[in-house]
GROMACS .gro file of C-alpha atoms in nm:
model
  237
    1MET     CA    1   1.062   1.972   2.086
    2ALA     CA    2   1.001   1.730   1.801
    3THR     CA    3   0.885   1.869   1.469
    4ILE     CA    4   0.559   1.749   1.315
    5ILE     CA    5   0.743   1.545   1.054
    6GLU     CA    6   0.948   1.378   1.330
    7ASP     CA    7   0.623   1.275   1.498
    8VAL     CA    8   0.496   1.138   1.166
    9LEU     CA    9   0.815   0.939   1.107
   10SER     CA   10   0.815   0.812   1.465
   11HIS     CA   11   0.453   0.694   1.446
   12LEU     CA   12   0.511   0.517   1.114
   13ASN     CA   13   0.847   0.379   1.231
   14ILE     CA   14   0.999   0.483   0.899
   15LYS     CA   15   1.315   0.672   0.802
   16PRO     CA   16   1.307   1.001   0.605
   17THR     CA   17   1.429   0.862   0.272
   18PRO     CA   18   1.178   0.574   0.231
   19PHE     CA   19   0.904   0.803   0.364
   20ALA     CA   20   0.989   1.061   0.097
   21LYS     CA   21   0.980   0.789  -0.167
   22SER     CA   22   0.642   0.667  -0.046
   23ILE     CA   23   0.479   1.009  -0.095
   24GLY     CA   24   0.671   1.102  -0.410
   25VAL     CA   25   0.893   1.387  -0.289
   26HIS     CA   26   1.269   1.442  -0.272
   27PRO     CA   27   1.426   1.328   0.058
   28THR     CA   28   1.581   1.673   0.104
   29GLN     CA   29   1.235   1.816   0.168
   30ILE     CA   30   1.177   1.572   0.452
   31PHE     CA   31   1.523   1.629   0.603
   32ASP     CA   32   1.467   2.007   0.588
   33LEU     CA   33   1.133   1.969   0.766
   34LYS     CA   34   1.293   1.740   1.023
   35SER     CA   35   1.576   1.984   1.098
   36GLY     CA   36   1.348   2.286   1.104
   37LYS     CA   37   1.505   2.448   0.797
   38ILE     CA   38   1.154   2.437   0.651
   39LYS     CA   39   0.927   2.554   0.929
   40SER     CA   40   0.601   2.386   0.842
   41ILE     CA   41   0.438   2.131   0.614
   42SER     CA   42   0.277   2.301   0.315
   43PRO     CA   43  -0.082   2.222   0.213
   44SER     CA   44   0.044   2.049  -0.102
   45MET     CA   45   0.286   1.836   0.101
   46ALA     CA   46   0.006   1.751   0.344
   47GLU     CA   47  -0.206   1.625   0.056
   48LYS     CA   48   0.080   1.402  -0.061
   49ILE     CA   49   0.111   1.259   0.290
   50LEU     CA   50  -0.264   1.205   0.322
   51SER     CA   51  -0.284   1.031  -0.014
   52VAL     CA   52  -0.068   0.753   0.133
   53TYR     CA   53  -0.137   0.785   0.507
   54PRO     CA   54  -0.501   0.900   0.520
   55PHE     CA   55  -0.543   0.854   0.895
   56PHE     CA   56  -0.347   1.172   0.985
   57SER     CA   57  -0.532   1.498   1.048
   58ARG     CA   58  -0.478   1.756   0.774
   59LEU     CA   59  -0.508   2.041   1.027
   60TRP     CA   60  -0.248   1.883   1.254
   61LEU     CA   61  -0.003   1.821   0.968
   62ILE     CA   62  -0.015   2.185   0.860
   63THR     CA   63  -0.052   2.368   1.192
   64GLY     CA   64   0.029   2.120   1.467
   65GLU     CA   65  -0.308   2.195   1.627
   66GLY     CA   66  -0.555   1.935   1.746
   67SER     CA   67  -0.521   1.558   1.731
   68MET     CA   68  -0.259   1.384   1.519
   69PHE     CA   69  -0.531   1.161   1.375
   70LYS     CA   70  -0.845   1.244   1.186
   71GLU     CA   71  -1.140   1.186   1.418
   72SER     CA   72  -1.369   1.077   1.136
   73SER     CA   73  -1.106   0.852   0.985
   74THR     CA   74  -1.185   0.486   0.938
   75MET     CA   75  -0.842   0.416   1.083
   76VAL     CA   76  -0.838   0.306   1.446
   77ASN     CA   77  -0.474   0.368   1.531
   78ASN     CA   78  -0.285   0.169   1.792
   79LEU     CA   79  -0.601  -0.020   1.882
   80PRO     CA   80  -0.508  -0.320   2.102
   81LEU     CA   81  -0.612  -0.657   1.966
   82GLU     CA   82  -0.841  -0.721   2.261
   83GLU     CA   83  -1.026  -0.394   2.189
   84ALA     CA   84  -1.045  -0.482   1.822
   85SER     CA   85  -1.211  -0.811   1.901
   86GLU     CA   86  -1.465  -0.638   2.123
   87ASN     CA   87  -1.542  -0.365   1.869
   88LYS     CA   88  -1.882  -0.405   1.709
   89GLU     CA   89  -1.744  -0.313   1.369
   90ARG     CA   90  -1.531  -0.572   1.193
   91LEU     CA   91  -1.172  -0.449   1.169
   92ILE     CA   92  -0.898  -0.547   0.927
   93PRO     CA   93  -0.529  -0.474   0.988
   94PHE     CA   94  -0.348  -0.208   0.784
   95TYR     CA   95   0.024  -0.284   0.762
   96ASP     CA   96   0.293  -0.032   0.673
   97VAL     CA   97   0.432  -0.242   0.392
   98GLU     CA   98   0.434  -0.187   0.020
   99THR     CA   99   0.334  -0.394  -0.276
  100THR     CA  100   0.442  -0.255  -0.607
  101GLY     CA  101   0.375  -0.292  -0.972
  102GLY     CA  102   0.735  -0.186  -1.011
  103PHE     CA  103   0.925   0.120  -1.126
  104GLU     CA  104   1.102  -0.011  -1.437
  105GLY     CA  105   1.162  -0.349  -1.282
  106ARG     CA  106   1.218  -0.248  -0.918
  107VAL     CA  107   0.997  -0.423  -0.664
  108SER     CA  108   0.925  -0.386  -0.295
  109SER     CA  109   1.098  -0.591  -0.031
  110SER     CA  110   0.881  -0.856   0.131
  111ASP     CA  111   1.001  -0.756   0.479
  112ASP     CA  112   0.712  -0.730   0.722
  113GLY     CA  113   0.629  -0.377   0.832
  114PRO     CA  114   0.470  -0.242   1.149
  115LEU     CA  115   0.097  -0.250   1.210
  116VAL     CA  116  -0.022   0.107   1.151
  117GLY     CA  117  -0.376   0.053   1.273
  118TYR     CA  118  -0.705  -0.093   1.166
  119ILE     CA  119  -0.962  -0.010   0.900
  120GLN     CA  120  -1.333  -0.054   0.955
  121PRO     CA  121  -1.430  -0.166   0.604
  122GLY     CA  122  -1.801  -0.204   0.671
  123GLY     CA  123  -1.960  -0.351   0.360
  124TRP     CA  124  -1.710  -0.207   0.114
  125PHE     CA  125  -1.607  -0.541  -0.031
  126ASP     CA  126  -1.885  -0.763   0.102
  127GLY     CA  127  -1.681  -0.867   0.404
  128HIS     CA  128  -1.427  -1.063   0.201
  129GLU     CA  129  -1.123  -0.844   0.271
  130THR     CA  130  -0.873  -0.962   0.533
  131ALA     CA  131  -0.604  -0.691   0.522
  132ALA     CA  132  -0.503  -0.361   0.366
  133ILE     CA  133  -0.164  -0.267   0.227
  134ARG     CA  134  -0.019   0.025   0.032
  135HIS     CA  135   0.046  -0.003  -0.341
  136VAL     CA  136   0.316   0.199  -0.516
  137GLY     CA  137   0.438   0.199  -0.872
  138ASP     CA  138   0.323   0.264  -1.224
  139SER     CA  139   0.302  -0.075  -1.395
  140MET     CA  140  -0.057  -0.153  -1.291
  141THR     CA  141  -0.261   0.120  -1.453
  142GLU     CA  142  -0.579   0.043  -1.258
  143TYR     CA  143  -0.420   0.120  -0.920
  144PRO     CA  144  -0.299   0.476  -0.848
  145ASN     CA  145   0.043   0.515  -0.691
  146GLY     CA  146  -0.006   0.543  -0.313
  147CYS     CA  147  -0.352   0.390  -0.294
  148VAL     CA  148  -0.448   0.133  -0.030
  149LEU     CA  149  -0.540  -0.212  -0.159
  150ALA     CA  150  -0.811  -0.416   0.010
  151VAL     CA  151  -0.695  -0.778  -0.019
  152ARG     CA  152  -0.797  -1.127   0.080
  153GLU     CA  153  -0.541  -1.399   0.141
  154VAL     CA  154  -0.574  -1.702  -0.086
  155LYS     CA  155  -0.487  -2.022   0.096
  156GLU     CA  156  -0.524  -2.261  -0.197
  157LYS     CA  157  -0.303  -2.178  -0.494
  158ARG     CA  158  -0.516  -2.402  -0.715
  159LEU     CA  159  -0.799  -2.150  -0.670
  160LEU     CA  160  -0.615  -1.872  -0.854
  161VAL     CA  161  -0.816  -1.736  -1.145
  162PRO     CA  162  -0.613  -1.656  -1.460
  163GLY     CA  163  -0.656  -1.296  -1.572
  164ARG     CA  164  -0.720  -1.155  -1.225
  165ASN     CA  165  -0.493  -0.936  -1.015
  166TYR     CA  166  -0.310  -1.067  -0.711
  167VAL     CA  167  -0.043  -0.959  -0.468
  168ILE     CA  168   0.233  -1.220  -0.491
  169GLU     CA  169   0.481  -1.240  -0.204
  170THR     CA  170   0.804  -1.439  -0.206
  171SER     CA  171   1.095  -1.430   0.037
  172GLU     CA  172   1.251  -1.158  -0.180
  173TYR     CA  173   0.972  -0.932  -0.303
  174ARG     CA  174   0.605  -0.840  -0.300
  175VAL     CA  175   0.437  -0.738  -0.627
  176THR     CA  176   0.091  -0.662  -0.761
  177LYS     CA  177   0.043  -0.834  -1.096
  178ARG     CA  178  -0.209  -0.993  -1.329
  179VAL     CA  179  -0.173  -1.370  -1.310
  180GLN     CA  180  -0.171  -1.619  -1.597
  181ARG     CA  181  -0.061  -1.980  -1.625
  182GLY     CA  182   0.314  -2.023  -1.664
  183SER     CA  183   0.516  -2.226  -1.910
  184SER     CA  184   0.489  -2.529  -1.681
  185PRO     CA  185   0.238  -2.654  -1.421
  186THR     CA  186   0.475  -2.538  -1.145
  187THR     CA  187   0.496  -2.173  -1.249
  188LEU     CA  188   0.286  -1.859  -1.276
  189MET     CA  189   0.337  -1.583  -1.530
  190LEU     CA  190   0.300  -1.232  -1.386
  191TYR     CA  191   0.194  -0.952  -1.619
  192SER     CA  192   0.171  -0.574  -1.588
  193THR     CA  193  -0.121  -0.383  -1.737
  194ASN     CA  194   0.099  -0.086  -1.832
  195THR     CA  195   0.210  -0.165  -2.187
  196GLU     CA  196   0.453   0.127  -2.218
  197LYS     CA  197   0.752   0.045  -2.440
  198TYR     CA  198   1.109   0.162  -2.484
  199ASP     CA  199   1.218   0.312  -2.815
  200ASP     CA  200   1.343  -0.030  -2.925
  201GLY     CA  201   0.996  -0.180  -2.878
  202ARG     CA  202   1.064  -0.373  -2.557
  203LEU     CA  203   0.814  -0.348  -2.275
  204VAL     CA  204   0.922  -0.131  -1.983
  205HIS     CA  205   0.743  -0.374  -1.751
  206GLU     CA  206   0.814  -0.716  -1.895
  207PRO     CA  207   0.622  -1.024  -1.770
  208PHE     CA  208   0.813  -1.275  -1.563
  209GLU     CA  209   0.759  -1.620  -1.417
  210VAL     CA  210   0.764  -1.730  -1.057
  211GLU     CA  211   0.779  -2.084  -0.923
  212PHE     CA  212   0.489  -2.193  -0.701
  213GLU     CA  213   0.736  -2.322  -0.445
  214ASP     CA  214   0.893  -1.975  -0.415
  215ILE     CA  215   0.560  -1.810  -0.331
  216ARG     CA  216   0.515  -1.742   0.039
  217ARG     CA  217   0.171  -1.579   0.032
  218ILE     CA  218  -0.089  -1.477  -0.226
  219PHE     CA  219  -0.360  -1.214  -0.185
  220SER     CA  220  -0.651  -1.152  -0.418
  221VAL     CA  221  -0.697  -0.779  -0.486
  222LEU     CA  222  -1.060  -0.687  -0.422
  223GLY     CA  223  -1.032  -0.314  -0.487
  224TYR     CA  224  -0.860  -0.004  -0.362
  225ILE     CA  225  -0.914   0.297  -0.140
  226VAL     CA  226  -0.795   0.650  -0.211
  227ASN     CA  227  -0.824   0.966  -0.004
  228GLN     CA  228  -0.940   1.265  -0.205
  229SER     CA  229  -0.956   1.599  -0.020
  230GLY     CA  230  -1.015   1.423   0.309
  231GLU     CA  231  -1.285   1.192   0.177
  232PHE     CA  232  -1.243   0.819   0.120
  233ARG     CA  233  -1.325   0.694  -0.227
  234LEU     CA  234  -1.380   0.320  -0.248
  235ILE     CA  235  -1.327   0.155  -0.584
  236LYS     CA  236  -1.402  -0.204  -0.680
  237PRO     CA  237  -1.275  -0.377  -0.994
   0.00000   0.00000   0.00000
């Protein structure tokens, strides 16, 4: 019989080590839960999981009882596209991918992840949001590690507004940064809002340039969603 954590990993289509990283725990804890060495998910571990994957049921994570998913959740898991189109509420896709402000220069891969489900955003962001993705990292101080960003894809690069935050995706990485004009008309400069410095005075999260031609997609960040004690908290800029 599969353990609860095995069911979680299977549903998310994710391996133990990246899952552990996503919720901020050591991989050993996940492997011990998977093997049964640790018998059950602790309440504190459940909260870490829910902070990143808020559609799971807290009761189910801890006890295995009831439904895997939270009935009152705004997530509509595994909802077929034809049902989504018929649903009266407008739905936006929530993909199991990461965008990151970076951990001392490390960024997320731009590989596409599986569709986890759908979010019914209602009027949270005035109907402008087109997708939701997870944000990890510590270089963008306004976005907590593990929160879900509500984003809108920008089709015209000329419409980018300097000083605003965007998710920039190239063939190599996906990052959340504050955008400014680059050193030439063909580049963008990407800044972090965390101004932490090393002892020698250098920024931990240094700005860097990206060529327009290297950008695959751009998303405007409208706000973010966090799960606090089972309740969604919606935050706009």
